[in-house]
Amino acid sequence: MVGSHRGMTRTIAVIQARLGSQRFPAKMLADLGGHSVLEWVVTRVRRSTLVDRTVVATTQETLDDRLVAECQRLGVEAKRGSTNDVLGRFVAAIEGDAADAVVRVCADNPFIDPACIDQVIREFRESGAEYAFNHRPFGDCNYADGFGAEVVSRRLLERLDGTTLTAQHREHVTLAVADGSIEASIHACAAPKPLARPELRFDVDEPNALAELEALVRKGHLSLRSSATEVIAAADSRMRT
């Protein structure tokens, strides 16, 4: 049985972001309801009550200079690293910080919910697992797509970084744990009933998806402070009309 992480005292959230997406270039800077997609994510992650510090992990590519400028506008720290070795980028992003737990959030999830993040952190601490998540199809982990977050212990993250892994594993950070290539204790967070809607998608992976979310924000009167429950209610209301 794994032990509890109740003694953990510091948690850092790392938002993974870059402008070089092939399907939707520069989507992090796209407008959604009068705010950039990145602003939605940063603002909502910062509202987590259990996150002590938030940083954006981007690349050293010239293209991402604009992303760094947006981070400066938002007052959030940007750390730059490898384009493809995202695991190495994450380890570099937490360097110098005393955090013993790391939250990973992808910046194409503008409706990421602070309460959902807090739930994953809380269950990570209480379960004693090395890796906790709410976004993988495992057990009762059936959230709507777009509220995803994961928490990994710093020790495990550094162990992964020090292990010989495939390029795919390094690009997807925790994949080696998820697919069983690296043994670690894991915990899947079950979605509360109102959020157990795996058929819904709220991520921005292409321009059409952004247009759908823009209509949802406008017609559902959603804001940076809208809860996950309110987002789902707006989606349900739109489907009925």
PDB file of C-alpha atoms in Angstrom, residues 116-219:
ATOM      1  CA  CYS A 116     -11.112  19.910 -10.762  1.00  0.00           C
ATOM      2  CA  ILE A 117      -7.412  20.683 -10.336  1.00  0.00           C
ATOM      3  CA  ASP A 118      -7.868  20.847  -6.573  1.00  0.00           C
ATOM      4  CA  GLN A 119      -9.650  17.489  -6.596  1.00  0.00           C
ATOM      5  CA  VAL A 120      -6.748  15.818  -8.403  1.00  0.00           C
ATOM      6  CA  ILE A 121      -4.205  17.397  -6.036  1.00  0.00           C
ATOM      7  CA  ARG A 122      -6.244  16.403  -3.007  1.00  0.00           C
ATOM      8  CA  GLU A 123      -6.665  12.799  -4.134  1.00  0.00           C
ATOM      9  CA  PHE A 124      -2.984  12.639  -5.101  1.00  0.00           C
ATOM     10  CA  ARG A 125      -2.019  13.655  -1.582  1.00  0.00           C
ATOM     11  CA  GLU A 126      -4.515  11.390   0.160  1.00  0.00           C
ATOM     12  CA  SER A 127      -3.839   8.313  -1.980  1.00  0.00           C
ATOM     13  CA  GLY A 128      -0.075   8.493  -1.720  1.00  0.00           C
ATOM     14  CA  ALA A 129       0.198   7.659  -5.422  1.00  0.00           C
ATOM     15  CA  GLU A 130       3.125   8.920  -7.456  1.00  0.00           C
ATOM     16  CA  TYR A 131       0.851   9.929 -10.311  1.00  0.00           C
ATOM     17  CA  ALA A 132      -2.806  11.010 -10.254  1.00  0.00           C
ATOM     18  CA  PHE A 133      -4.988  12.098 -13.162  1.00  0.00           C
ATOM     19  CA  ASN A 134      -8.554  12.807 -14.247  1.00  0.00           C
ATOM     20  CA  HIS A 135      -8.205  12.688 -18.032  1.00  0.00           C
ATOM     21  CA  ARG A 136      -7.306   9.132 -19.009  1.00  0.00           C
ATOM     22  CA  PRO A 137      -9.880   6.382 -19.744  1.00  0.00           C
ATOM     23  CA  PHE A 138      -9.239   4.382 -16.609  1.00  0.00           C
ATOM     24  CA  GLY A 139     -11.825   3.130 -14.116  1.00  0.00           C
ATOM     25  CA  ASP A 140     -14.444   5.781 -13.362  1.00  0.00           C
ATOM     26  CA  CYS A 141     -12.248   8.553 -14.760  1.00  0.00           C
ATOM     27  CA  ASN A 142     -14.830   9.832 -17.233  1.00  0.00           C
ATOM     28  CA  TYR A 143     -14.713  13.624 -17.170  1.00  0.00           C
ATOM     29  CA  ALA A 144     -15.784  15.717 -20.132  1.00  0.00           C
ATOM     30  CA  ASP A 145     -12.754  16.308 -22.358  1.00  0.00           C
ATOM     31  CA  GLY A 146     -11.230  19.694 -21.526  1.00  0.00           C
ATOM     32  CA  PHE A 147     -11.116  19.556 -17.723  1.00  0.00           C
ATOM     33  CA  GLY A 148      -8.016  17.374 -17.685  1.00  0.00           C
ATOM     34  CA  ALA A 149      -5.168  17.714 -15.215  1.00  0.00           C
ATOM     35  CA  GLU A 150      -2.570  15.397 -13.765  1.00  0.00           C
ATOM     36  CA  VAL A 151      -0.287  15.527 -10.757  1.00  0.00           C
ATOM     37  CA  VAL A 152       3.067  13.801 -10.581  1.00  0.00           C
ATOM     38  CA  SER A 153       5.505  13.700  -7.708  1.00  0.00           C
ATOM     39  CA  ARG A 154       8.712  15.578  -8.340  1.00  0.00           C
ATOM     40  CA  ARG A 155      10.649  12.442  -7.503  1.00  0.00           C
ATOM     41  CA  LEU A 156       8.858  10.462 -10.224  1.00  0.00           C
ATOM     42  CA  LEU A 157       9.227  13.279 -12.760  1.00  0.00           C
ATOM     43  CA  GLU A 158      12.966  13.392 -12.159  1.00  0.00           C
ATOM     44  CA  ARG A 159      13.154   9.585 -12.293  1.00  0.00           C
ATOM     45  CA  LEU A 160      11.467   9.652 -15.691  1.00  0.00           C
ATOM     46  CA  ASP A 161      13.886  12.324 -16.883  1.00  0.00           C
ATOM     47  CA  GLY A 162      16.848  10.204 -15.795  1.00  0.00           C
ATOM     48  CA  THR A 163      15.571   7.072 -17.549  1.00  0.00           C
ATOM     49  CA  THR A 164      16.267   6.127 -21.153  1.00  0.00           C
ATOM     50  CA  LEU A 165      12.902   6.677 -22.845  1.00  0.00           C
ATOM     51  CA  THR A 166      11.633   6.815 -26.417  1.00  0.00           C
ATOM     52  CA  ALA A 167      11.170  10.169 -28.126  1.00  0.00           C
ATOM     53  CA  GLN A 168       7.403   9.652 -27.877  1.00  0.00           C
ATOM     54  CA  HIS A 169       7.622   9.096 -24.132  1.00  0.00           C
ATOM     55  CA  ARG A 170       9.655  12.261 -23.669  1.00  0.00           C
ATOM     56  CA  GLU A 171       7.240  14.256 -25.806  1.00  0.00           C
ATOM     57  CA  HIS A 172       4.208  13.138 -23.810  1.00  0.00           C
ATOM     58  CA  VAL A 173       5.819  13.514 -20.343  1.00  0.00           C
ATOM     59  CA  THR A 174       3.880  10.915 -18.311  1.00  0.00           C
ATOM     60  CA  LEU A 175       3.099   8.424 -21.093  1.00  0.00           C
ATOM     61  CA  ALA A 176       5.749   5.977 -19.869  1.00  0.00           C
ATOM     62  CA  VAL A 177       3.833   5.662 -16.595  1.00  0.00           C
ATOM     63  CA  ALA A 178       0.418   5.524 -18.237  1.00  0.00           C
ATOM     64  CA  ASP A 179       1.396   2.737 -20.653  1.00  0.00           C
ATOM     65  CA  GLY A 180       3.264   0.733 -18.023  1.00  0.00           C
ATOM     66  CA  SER A 181       6.767   1.213 -19.443  1.00  0.00           C
ATOM     67  CA  ILE A 182       7.826   2.686 -16.097  1.00  0.00           C
ATOM     68  CA  GLU A 183       6.403   1.198 -12.912  1.00  0.00           C
ATOM     69  CA  ALA A 184       4.794   3.699 -10.554  1.00  0.00           C
ATOM     70  CA  SER A 185       1.784   3.892  -8.264  1.00  0.00           C
ATOM     71  CA  ILE A 186      -1.145   5.633  -9.945  1.00  0.00           C
ATOM     72  CA  HIS A 187      -4.538   6.982  -8.938  1.00  0.00           C
ATOM     73  CA  ALA A 188      -7.441   7.736 -11.289  1.00  0.00           C
ATOM     74  CA  CYS A 189      -9.837  10.439 -10.110  1.00  0.00           C
ATOM     75  CA  ALA A 190     -13.493   9.631 -10.711  1.00  0.00           C
ATOM     76  CA  ALA A 191     -15.619  12.437 -12.082  1.00  0.00           C
ATOM     77  CA  PRO A 192     -18.431  13.801  -9.896  1.00  0.00           C
ATOM     78  CA  LYS A 193     -21.736  12.854 -11.500  1.00  0.00           C
ATOM     79  CA  PRO A 194     -22.445  16.316 -13.035  1.00  0.00           C
ATOM     80  CA  LEU A 195     -19.041  16.261 -14.759  1.00  0.00           C
ATOM     81  CA  ALA A 196     -19.145  12.618 -15.891  1.00  0.00           C
ATOM     82  CA  ARG A 197     -19.812  13.551 -19.503  1.00  0.00           C
ATOM     83  CA  PRO A 198     -17.070  11.919 -21.602  1.00  0.00           C
ATOM     84  CA  GLU A 199     -19.046  12.574 -24.790  1.00  0.00           C
ATOM     85  CA  LEU A 200     -18.415  16.329 -24.456  1.00  0.00           C
ATOM     86  CA  ARG A 201     -15.265  18.014 -25.786  1.00  0.00           C
ATOM     87  CA  PHE A 202     -14.057  21.461 -24.760  1.00  0.00           C
ATOM     88  CA  ASP A 203     -10.457  21.450 -25.990  1.00  0.00           C
ATOM     89  CA  VAL A 204      -9.147  23.674 -28.784  1.00  0.00           C
ATOM     90  CA  ASP A 205      -7.455  21.348 -31.238  1.00  0.00           C
ATOM     91  CA  GLU A 206      -8.512  23.024 -34.503  1.00  0.00           C
ATOM     92  CA  PRO A 207     -10.227  26.234 -35.695  1.00  0.00           C
ATOM     93  CA  ASN A 208     -13.667  24.602 -35.842  1.00  0.00           C
ATOM     94  CA  ALA A 209     -13.390  23.656 -32.178  1.00  0.00           C
ATOM     95  CA  LEU A 210     -12.584  27.260 -31.255  1.00  0.00           C
ATOM     96  CA  ALA A 211     -15.634  28.468 -33.189  1.00  0.00           C
ATOM     97  CA  GLU A 212     -17.798  26.023 -31.225  1.00  0.00           C
ATOM     98  CA  LEU A 213     -16.394  27.242 -27.913  1.00  0.00           C
ATOM     99  CA  GLU A 214     -16.821  30.881 -28.962  1.00  0.00           C
ATOM    100  CA  ALA A 215     -20.519  30.234 -29.606  1.00  0.00           C
ATOM    101  CA  LEU A 216     -20.750  28.464 -26.249  1.00  0.00           C
ATOM    102  CA  VAL A 217     -19.154  31.395 -24.408  1.00  0.00           C
ATOM    103  CA  ARG A 218     -21.397  33.912 -26.149  1.00  0.00           C
ATOM    104  CA  LYS A 219     -24.714  32.095 -25.828  1.00  0.00           C
TER     105      LYS A 219
END
